[in-house]
Amino acid sequence: MPAFIDIQGLTKRYRNADENAVDNLSLQINQAEIFGLLGPNGAGKTTTISILCNQIIANSGQVYIEGKSLNSDRENIKKIIGVVPQDIALYPKLSAYENLRFFGNMYGLSGNDLRDRISISVDIFGLRHKLNDKIATFSGGMKRRVNLIAGILHRPKVLFLDEPTVGIDVQSKNVIIEHLQNLNRNEGTTIVYTSHLMDEAEKFCTQIAIIDMGKIIAEGKPKQMIKEHPSFNNLEDIFLLLTGRSLRD
Ligand SMILES: Nc1ncnc2c1ncn2[C@@H]1O[C@H](COP(=O)(O)OP(=O)(O)O)[C@@H](O)[C@H]1O
Ligand SMILES: [Mg+2]
């Protein structure tokens, strides 16, 4: 059986760039995994995620999700994936409710069903009291929470998140990680997330790949990888060993 997400020889070179941002990258991700694509700034994480959610097009390579080709079956793939981008993709002058209604509509949701889904989500993420306030008045952590809700209203089978917990308060971070774990546990949602926060990834991910200069340089289960490097206690040390670089930006 092919993997749930099957990435074969993906390569992306931006116009005028001297090197590939993603360089012949192959990766298999199983269903219901919490998969971490980890690497330092500029490693190619956002480029990879953007290709997987059809926001940019690779120069070469193939991606299959649930056996469907990203190139030839775009519309069907769009229905089963959810995207939470690194940069907040909300309309600042609209309220949280108006933003979520907009994104819900985009995924074909409407009426009572959409209203109920928004209502349940704002309770889970502690945003009930801000529902009718303009996004412009929200803190960074609150915007991230709305951004996340926008990506999951249609209950995708696969959720792509690009650095969803970077630069926000601890409370928002915990709410986000806990909810993602619940989605994975209760609905079997496959989660693909990028991060440069190794301590978080070590606890959160069931499987990881370390990416550097557009290439996968290591892959495995966090606990297993630590076991295989007896002189190290954590993922961050292993990363330093493999790349000679710190993950912190
Ligand atoms: N729109 C772009 N045009 C040209 N180069 C880009 C663009 N976006 C990213 N890059 C370059 O591609 C490489 C990978 O970037 P990116 O995928 O954003 O890495 P990461 O998300 O891991 O920080 C970097 O060298 C970056 O400078
Ligand atoms: Mg990035």
Short mmCIF file of C-alpha atoms and ligand atoms in Angstrom, two decimals:
data_model
loop_
_atom_site.label_atom_id
_atom_site.label_comp_id
_atom_site.label_asym_id
_atom_site.label_seq_id
_atom_site.Cartn_x
_atom_site.Cartn_y
_atom_site.Cartn_z
CA MET A 1 0.00 0.00 0.00
CA PRO A 2 1.38 3.44 -0.89
CA ALA A 3 1.74 5.93 1.97
CA PHE A 4 -1.15 8.27 2.77
CA ILE A 5 1.01 11.18 1.65
CA ASP A 6 3.62 10.15 -0.87
CA ILE A 7 6.16 12.77 -1.97
CA GLN A 8 8.55 11.78 -4.72
CA GLY A 9 11.55 13.77 -5.86
CA LEU A 10 10.08 17.20 -5.21
CA THR A 11 12.23 20.08 -6.49
CA LYS A 12 11.53 23.80 -6.40
CA ARG A 13 13.79 26.60 -7.55
CA TYR A 14 12.47 30.14 -7.23
CA ARG A 15 12.94 32.46 -10.18
CA ASN A 16 16.39 34.09 -10.10
CA ALA A 17 17.55 31.83 -7.24
CA ASP A 18 20.95 30.14 -7.53
CA GLU A 19 19.97 27.05 -5.55
CA ASN A 20 16.96 24.82 -5.13
CA ALA A 21 14.75 25.77 -2.17
CA VAL A 22 13.54 22.15 -2.15
CA ASP A 23 15.96 19.67 -3.64
CA ASN A 24 14.77 16.25 -4.84
CA LEU A 25 12.84 15.68 -1.63
CA SER A 26 11.06 12.36 -1.06
CA LEU A 27 8.96 11.59 1.99
CA GLN A 28 6.25 9.16 3.01
CA ILE A 29 3.73 10.08 5.68
CA ASN A 30 1.26 7.58 7.13
CA GLN A 31 -2.35 8.29 7.97
CA ALA A 32 -3.09 9.60 11.48
CA GLU A 33 0.53 10.53 12.05
CA ILE A 34 1.59 13.79 13.67
CA PHE A 35 4.46 14.51 11.35
CA GLY A 36 7.03 17.24 12.03
CA LEU A 37 9.07 18.77 9.23
CA LEU A 38 11.81 20.40 11.25
CA GLY A 39 14.65 22.63 10.21
CA PRO A 40 16.35 26.02 10.60
CA ASN A 41 15.25 29.20 8.86
CA GLY A 42 15.59 28.94 5.11
CA ALA A 43 15.67 25.12 5.14
CA GLY A 44 12.71 24.83 2.76
CA LYS A 45 9.85 24.05 5.20
CA THR A 46 7.42 26.70 3.98
CA THR A 47 8.23 25.95 0.35
CA THR A 48 7.50 22.23 0.89
CA ILE A 49 4.22 22.88 2.75
CA SER A 50 3.15 25.43 0.14
CA ILE A 51 3.65 22.85 -2.62
CA LEU A 52 1.72 20.21 -0.67
CA CYS A 53 -1.27 22.53 -0.27
CA ASN A 54 -1.16 23.66 -3.87
CA GLN A 55 -0.17 27.25 -3.17
CA ILE A 56 2.98 27.09 -5.28
CA ILE A 57 3.98 24.70 -8.03
CA ALA A 58 7.09 22.53 -7.96
CA ASN A 59 9.51 22.40 -10.90
CA SER A 60 9.51 18.63 -10.75
CA GLY A 61 8.43 15.70 -8.62
CA GLN A 62 5.14 14.07 -7.69
CA VAL A 63 2.84 14.27 -4.70
CA TYR A 64 0.03 11.82 -3.97
CA ILE A 65 -2.45 12.28 -1.16
CA GLU A 66 -4.69 9.29 -0.47
CA GLY A 67 -3.60 7.95 -3.85
CA LYS A 68 -4.70 11.10 -5.69
CA SER A 69 -2.17 13.05 -7.70
CA LEU A 70 -1.73 16.68 -6.69
CA ASN A 71 -1.20 17.60 -10.35
CA SER A 72 -4.25 15.95 -11.86
CA ASP A 73 -6.74 15.72 -8.99
CA ARG A 74 -6.52 19.18 -7.43
CA GLU A 75 -10.22 19.68 -6.73
CA ASN A 76 -10.64 16.40 -4.85
CA ILE A 77 -7.48 16.95 -2.83
CA LYS A 78 -8.60 20.47 -1.91
CA LYS A 79 -11.65 19.02 -0.13
CA ILE A 80 -9.67 16.75 2.17
CA ILE A 81 -6.87 19.12 3.20
CA GLY A 82 -6.80 22.04 5.60
CA VAL A 83 -4.15 24.73 5.62
CA VAL A 84 -2.91 26.93 8.44
CA PRO A 85 -0.29 29.25 6.91
CA GLN A 86 2.71 30.77 8.68
CA ASP A 87 1.51 34.30 7.93
CA ILE A 88 -1.90 35.15 9.35
CA ALA A 89 -4.42 35.02 6.52
CA LEU A 90 -7.33 36.96 8.03
CA TYR A 91 -9.15 40.18 7.14
CA PRO A 92 -8.28 42.68 9.88
CA LYS A 93 -11.34 44.87 9.34
CA LEU A 94 -13.79 41.99 9.61
CA SER A 95 -14.84 40.37 12.89
CA ALA A 96 -13.71 36.88 13.88
CA TYR A 97 -17.19 35.60 13.03
CA GLU A 98 -17.18 37.27 9.59
CA ASN A 99 -13.72 35.89 8.84
CA LEU A 100 -14.70 32.36 9.85
CA ARG A 101 -17.94 32.55 7.87
CA PHE A 102 -15.90 33.60 4.83
CA PHE A 103 -13.48 30.66 5.14
CA GLY A 104 -16.33 28.24 5.87
CA ASN A 105 -18.13 29.40 2.71
CA MET A 106 -14.93 28.88 0.74
CA TYR A 107 -15.04 25.21 1.77
CA GLY A 108 -18.71 24.87 0.86
CA LEU A 109 -20.14 25.24 4.39
CA SER A 110 -23.15 27.44 5.11
CA GLY A 111 -26.26 27.97 7.20
CA ASN A 112 -26.83 26.40 10.61
CA ASP A 113 -24.12 23.83 10.10
CA LEU A 114 -21.48 26.53 9.61
CA ARG A 115 -22.85 28.60 12.50
CA ASP A 116 -22.72 25.58 14.83
CA ARG A 117 -19.17 24.68 13.80
CA ILE A 118 -17.97 28.25 14.41
CA SER A 119 -19.76 28.31 17.75
CA ILE A 120 -18.18 25.05 18.96
CA SER A 121 -14.72 26.15 17.81
CA VAL A 122 -14.73 29.57 19.47
CA ASP A 123 -15.65 27.88 22.76
CA ILE A 124 -12.83 25.35 22.44
CA PHE A 125 -10.31 28.09 21.67
CA GLY A 126 -11.54 30.56 24.30
CA LEU A 127 -12.64 33.19 21.79
CA ARG A 128 -16.38 33.43 22.52
CA HIS A 129 -16.05 36.92 24.03
CA LYS A 130 -14.17 38.19 20.93
CA LEU A 131 -16.45 36.66 18.30
CA ASN A 132 -17.87 39.98 17.05
CA ASP A 133 -14.71 42.06 17.47
CA LYS A 134 -12.56 43.09 14.53
CA ILE A 135 -9.45 40.92 14.00
CA ALA A 136 -7.37 44.14 14.11
CA THR A 137 -8.03 44.28 17.88
CA PHE A 138 -6.77 40.72 18.54
CA SER A 139 -3.44 39.74 20.12
CA GLY A 140 -1.00 37.65 18.09
CA GLY A 141 -2.01 34.49 19.93
CA MET A 142 -5.72 35.15 19.37
CA LYS A 143 -5.16 35.71 15.64
CA ARG A 144 -3.27 32.42 15.46
CA ARG A 145 -6.20 30.64 17.12
CA VAL A 146 -8.67 32.14 14.60
CA ASN A 147 -6.27 31.24 11.78
CA LEU A 148 -6.28 27.65 13.01
CA ILE A 149 -10.09 27.47 13.28
CA ALA A 150 -10.33 28.77 9.68
CA GLY A 151 -8.24 25.80 8.55
CA ILE A 152 -10.23 23.09 10.35
CA LEU A 153 -13.91 24.13 10.03
CA HIS A 154 -14.44 21.71 7.13
CA ARG A 155 -12.89 18.83 9.17
CA PRO A 156 -10.04 17.96 6.81
CA LYS A 157 -8.44 14.52 6.81
CA VAL A 158 -5.04 16.15 6.51
CA LEU A 159 -4.02 19.36 8.19
CA PHE A 160 -0.92 21.30 7.12
CA LEU A 161 0.37 23.84 9.63
CA ASP A 162 3.39 26.07 9.08
CA GLU A 163 5.02 27.10 12.38
CA PRO A 164 1.64 27.41 14.13
CA THR A 165 3.07 28.17 17.55
CA VAL A 166 5.94 30.52 16.76
CA GLY A 167 5.97 33.91 18.44
CA ILE A 168 2.85 33.55 20.58
CA ASP A 169 2.05 33.40 24.28
CA VAL A 170 2.31 30.12 26.19
CA GLN A 171 -1.46 29.88 26.78
CA SER A 172 -2.29 30.12 23.07
CA LYS A 173 0.50 27.66 22.31
CA ASN A 174 -0.88 25.10 24.75
CA VAL A 175 -4.47 25.49 23.53
CA ILE A 176 -3.32 24.95 19.95
CA ILE A 177 -1.14 21.90 20.66
CA GLU A 178 -3.79 20.28 22.86
CA HIS A 179 -6.51 20.76 20.29
CA LEU A 180 -4.34 19.34 17.51
CA GLN A 181 -3.67 16.29 19.68
CA ASN A 182 -7.41 15.87 20.26
CA LEU A 183 -8.14 16.12 16.53
CA ASN A 184 -5.51 13.49 15.86
CA ARG A 185 -6.72 11.18 18.61
CA ASN A 186 -10.48 11.56 18.14
CA GLU A 187 -10.84 12.06 14.39
CA GLY A 188 -7.64 10.41 13.17
CA THR A 189 -6.62 13.65 11.46
CA THR A 190 -3.20 13.42 9.83
CA ILE A 191 -1.15 16.42 10.89
CA VAL A 192 1.87 17.75 9.04
CA TYR A 193 3.50 20.59 10.88
CA THR A 194 6.69 22.57 10.48
CA SER A 195 8.67 24.02 13.31
CA HIS A 196 12.11 25.04 14.42
CA LEU A 197 11.11 24.46 18.06
CA MET A 198 12.69 21.11 18.83
CA ASP A 199 11.47 20.71 22.40
CA GLU A 200 7.87 21.17 21.27
CA ALA A 201 8.31 18.79 18.31
CA GLU A 202 9.93 16.16 20.50
CA LYS A 203 6.79 15.95 22.67
CA PHE A 204 4.20 16.56 19.97
CA CYS A 205 5.30 14.56 16.93
CA THR A 206 4.94 10.83 16.33
CA GLN A 207 7.33 11.02 13.38
CA ILE A 208 9.77 13.69 12.21
CA ALA A 209 12.06 14.57 9.33
CA ILE A 210 14.90 17.05 9.63
CA ILE A 211 15.30 19.25 6.57
CA ASP A 212 18.30 21.39 5.70
CA MET A 213 19.07 23.18 2.43
CA GLY A 214 16.02 21.62 0.83
CA LYS A 215 17.03 18.05 1.62
CA ILE A 216 15.92 15.52 4.22
CA ILE A 217 18.95 14.71 6.37
CA ALA A 218 17.34 12.50 9.03
CA GLU A 219 14.02 10.82 9.67
CA GLY A 220 12.40 8.79 12.42
CA LYS A 221 10.47 8.71 15.66
CA PRO A 222 11.80 11.30 18.13
CA LYS A 223 12.29 8.79 21.00
CA GLN A 224 13.96 6.29 18.69
CA MET A 225 16.33 8.89 17.28
CA ILE A 226 17.39 9.96 20.75
CA LYS A 227 17.97 6.32 21.69
CA GLU A 228 20.17 5.83 18.64
CA HIS A 229 22.41 8.71 19.71
CA PRO A 230 23.31 7.62 23.26
CA SER A 231 25.43 10.68 24.01
CA PHE A 232 22.48 13.03 23.45
CA ASN A 233 19.41 13.70 25.56
CA ASN A 234 17.19 15.52 23.14
CA LEU A 235 16.30 16.29 19.55
CA GLU A 236 17.94 19.69 19.55
CA ASP A 237 21.34 18.14 20.32
CA ILE A 238 20.87 15.67 17.48
CA PHE A 239 19.98 18.50 15.14
CA LEU A 240 23.15 20.37 16.09
CA LEU A 241 25.20 17.24 15.45
CA LEU A 242 23.66 16.69 12.03
CA THR A 243 23.70 20.24 10.72
CA GLY A 244 26.25 22.07 12.83
CA ARG A 245 23.68 24.79 13.18
CA SER A 246 21.38 26.05 15.88
CA LEU A 247 17.65 25.95 15.27
CA ARG A 248 17.01 29.18 17.07
CA ASP A 249 16.49 32.26 14.93
N1 LIG B 1 9.38 33.77 -2.93
C1 LIG B 1 10.69 33.44 -2.89
N2 LIG B 1 11.54 33.84 -3.85
C2 LIG B 1 12.84 33.50 -3.83
N3 LIG B 1 13.41 32.75 -2.86
C3 LIG B 1 12.62 32.30 -1.87
C4 LIG B 1 11.22 32.63 -1.83
N4 LIG B 1 10.69 32.06 -0.71
C5 LIG B 1 11.69 31.41 -0.10
N5 LIG B 1 12.85 31.56 -0.79
C6 LIG B 1 14.15 30.97 -0.44
O1 LIG B 1 13.99 29.56 -0.47
C7 LIG B 1 14.70 28.95 0.62
C8 LIG B 1 13.72 28.17 1.49
O2 LIG B 1 12.82 29.09 2.11
P1 LIG B 1 11.60 28.62 3.01
O3 LIG B 1 10.91 27.52 2.33
O4 LIG B 1 10.80 29.84 3.33
O5 LIG B 1 12.35 28.08 4.29
P2 LIG B 1 11.82 27.88 5.82
O6 LIG B 1 10.34 27.92 5.80
O7 LIG B 1 12.38 26.57 6.23
O8 LIG B 1 12.41 28.99 6.62
C9 LIG B 1 15.42 30.08 1.34
O9 LIG B 1 16.72 30.16 0.84
C10 LIG B 1 14.60 31.30 0.97
O10 LIG B 1 15.40 32.45 0.97
MG MG B 2 8.97 29.10 6.89
#
